[in-house]
Amino acid sequence: MRRPINFSLMILVLMLTMTGCGYNTIQTNEEAVKAAWGDVEAAYQRRNDLIPNLVEVVKAYAKHEKETLTAVTEARAKVGSIQMNKNLLEDPNAFSQFQAAQGAMSSALSRLMVVVERYPDLKANQNFQDLQHQLEGTENRINVARTRYNKTVEVFNGSIRVFPNNLTNKFLLGLKLKEPFKAEAGSEKAPQVKF
C-alpha cells in the first residue's frame, strides 16, 4: 500500500530546489539594467533640454553660422524621434540606431563649440559660460551613466548565461542578452590636434 505524499513536503522540496536556480538573481539583475538605462535616458534628456538654450545664445552672436546651428537642431530632432522602449535594449539594430543618433548629436555639438571659438565676445558672455559648463557636466554624466549601464549589462548577461541560471532563463524566463554601448567607429584613433 502506498503512502500519500504530503503536499507541504512537496512544496518544501520544490522551494529548496528553486533556491539555487538563480531566478531571483536574474530578476534583480534585469531591474538593475532597467534602472541604469533610466540614468542614461535622464542624462540624454538633460542634454536635449540644454541644447535649445545653447543654440539661442550662440544664434544671438553668430547669425551667419546657420549651417552649424541647423545641424545641431536636426541632430536633436533625430535623437527625439527614436522610440526608447524595452525592446531597444534587446535589439542590436535599434540600439545601434540610437547610438548613431547620439553620436551625431555629439558631433554637432563639437562643431558648435568650434564656432564659439571664433567669437571671443560669446565665450566671455556669462550666459554662454554657464550653458557651456552645464553641457560639459552633462556630457560627463552621460559618460558615467553609459559606463554604469555597461557594467549592469555585463552582470545581467553573465547571470543568464551561467549554470544553473541559464536553465532557469531558458525554461522559465526567456530573457535575451542586453546590448551594451560600444565605441563609435574610428574612435580607436587618437584625434590630431594642430595649432
Tab-separated table of N, CA and C in Angstrom, residues 44 47-48 51 68 70-79 82 96-112 139 146 184:
chain	number	residue	atom	x	y	z
A	44	TYR	N	20.745	61.914	-21.239
A	44	TYR	CA	20.489	62.381	-22.611
A	44	TYR	C	19.379	63.427	-22.633
A	47	ARG	N	20.723	66.752	-21.707
A	47	ARG	CA	21.433	67.372	-22.828
A	47	ARG	C	20.436	67.952	-23.821
A	48	ASN	N	19.391	67.203	-24.148
A	48	ASN	CA	18.383	67.698	-25.091
A	48	ASN	C	17.698	68.956	-24.573
A	51	ILE	N	20.163	72.066	-25.026
A	51	ILE	CA	20.565	72.459	-26.383
A	51	ILE	C	19.795	73.662	-26.924
A	68	THR	N	25.762	75.322	-38.971
A	68	THR	CA	26.105	74.594	-37.747
A	68	THR	C	24.919	74.534	-36.804
A	70	THR	N	21.798	74.716	-37.569
A	70	THR	CA	20.808	73.817	-38.168
A	70	THR	C	21.181	72.366	-37.921
A	71	ALA	N	22.467	72.037	-38.034
A	71	ALA	CA	22.928	70.661	-37.792
A	71	ALA	C	22.638	70.236	-36.360
A	72	VAL	N	22.853	71.145	-35.404
A	72	VAL	CA	22.576	70.824	-34.002
A	72	VAL	C	21.074	70.596	-33.809
A	73	THR	N	20.269	71.461	-34.383
A	73	THR	CA	18.819	71.342	-34.257
A	73	THR	C	18.312	70.049	-34.891
A	74	GLU	N	18.837	69.720	-36.080
A	74	GLU	CA	18.425	68.483	-36.756
A	74	GLU	C	18.865	67.240	-35.975
A	75	ALA	N	20.069	67.282	-35.431
A	75	ALA	CA	20.550	66.136	-34.639
A	75	ALA	C	19.669	65.940	-33.408
A	76	ARG	N	19.278	67.032	-32.785
A	76	ARG	CA	18.393	66.932	-31.612
A	76	ARG	C	17.050	66.342	-32.009
A	77	ALA	N	16.528	66.765	-33.151
A	77	ALA	CA	15.243	66.229	-33.620
A	77	ALA	C	15.344	64.737	-33.915
A	78	LYS	N	16.463	64.315	-34.512
A	78	LYS	CA	16.641	62.897	-34.826
A	78	LYS	C	16.717	62.063	-33.546
A	79	VAL	N	17.431	62.581	-32.549
A	79	VAL	CA	17.518	61.871	-31.273
A	79	VAL	C	16.122	61.742	-30.672
A	82	ILE	N	13.674	58.827	-32.057
A	82	ILE	CA	13.906	57.400	-31.789
A	82	ILE	C	13.097	56.997	-30.566
A	96	SER	N	21.825	50.219	-32.113
A	96	SER	CA	22.838	50.826	-32.970
A	96	SER	C	22.337	52.155	-33.544
A	97	GLN	N	21.060	52.196	-33.960
A	97	GLN	CA	20.475	53.441	-34.470
A	97	GLN	C	20.445	54.514	-33.380
A	98	PHE	N	20.081	54.091	-32.174
A	98	PHE	CA	20.051	55.020	-31.050
A	98	PHE	C	21.443	55.588	-30.796
A	99	GLN	N	22.426	54.705	-30.780
A	99	GLN	CA	23.795	55.120	-30.519
A	99	GLN	C	24.306	56.032	-31.638
A	100	ALA	N	23.942	55.747	-32.884
A	100	ALA	CA	24.358	56.591	-34.011
A	100	ALA	C	23.749	57.987	-33.897
A	101	ALA	N	22.483	58.062	-33.500
A	101	ALA	CA	21.830	59.363	-33.342
A	101	ALA	C	22.508	60.175	-32.236
A	102	GLN	N	22.865	59.508	-31.133
A	102	GLN	CA	23.556	60.212	-30.055
A	102	GLN	C	24.954	60.645	-30.500
A	103	GLY	N	25.608	59.820	-31.327
A	103	GLY	CA	26.917	60.192	-31.858
A	103	GLY	C	26.829	61.415	-32.763
A	104	ALA	N	25.772	61.471	-33.580
A	104	ALA	CA	25.563	62.634	-34.452
A	104	ALA	C	25.339	63.890	-33.610
A	105	MET	N	24.633	63.719	-32.505
A	105	MET	CA	24.403	64.852	-31.612
A	105	MET	C	25.727	65.339	-31.027
A	106	SER	N	26.559	64.432	-30.573
A	106	SER	CA	27.867	64.813	-30.025
A	106	SER	C	28.720	65.515	-31.071
A	107	SER	N	28.673	65.013	-32.295
A	107	SER	CA	29.437	65.614	-33.389
A	107	SER	C	28.952	67.035	-33.685
A	108	ALA	N	27.640	67.209	-33.727
A	108	ALA	CA	27.080	68.541	-33.996
A	108	ALA	C	27.448	69.508	-32.878
A	109	LEU	N	27.440	69.044	-31.646
A	109	LEU	CA	27.819	69.915	-30.528
A	109	LEU	C	29.297	70.286	-30.598
A	110	SER	N	30.126	69.357	-31.056
A	110	SER	CA	31.554	69.659	-31.219
A	110	SER	C	31.744	70.761	-32.255
A	111	ARG	N	31.012	70.669	-33.360
A	111	ARG	CA	31.099	71.719	-34.396
A	111	ARG	C	30.629	73.057	-33.844
A	112	LEU	N	29.599	73.012	-33.000
A	112	LEU	CA	29.103	74.240	-32.396
A	112	LEU	C	30.172	74.881	-31.510
A	139	GLU	N	27.728	66.039	-20.425
A	139	GLU	CA	28.491	65.051	-21.197
A	139	GLU	C	29.217	64.094	-20.253
A	146	ARG	N	26.607	55.759	-19.061
A	146	ARG	CA	26.897	54.684	-20.025
A	146	ARG	C	27.786	53.613	-19.394
A	184	GLU	N	32.189	54.335	-30.919
A	184	GLU	CA	31.833	54.700	-32.288
A	184	GLU	C	32.960	54.303	-33.227
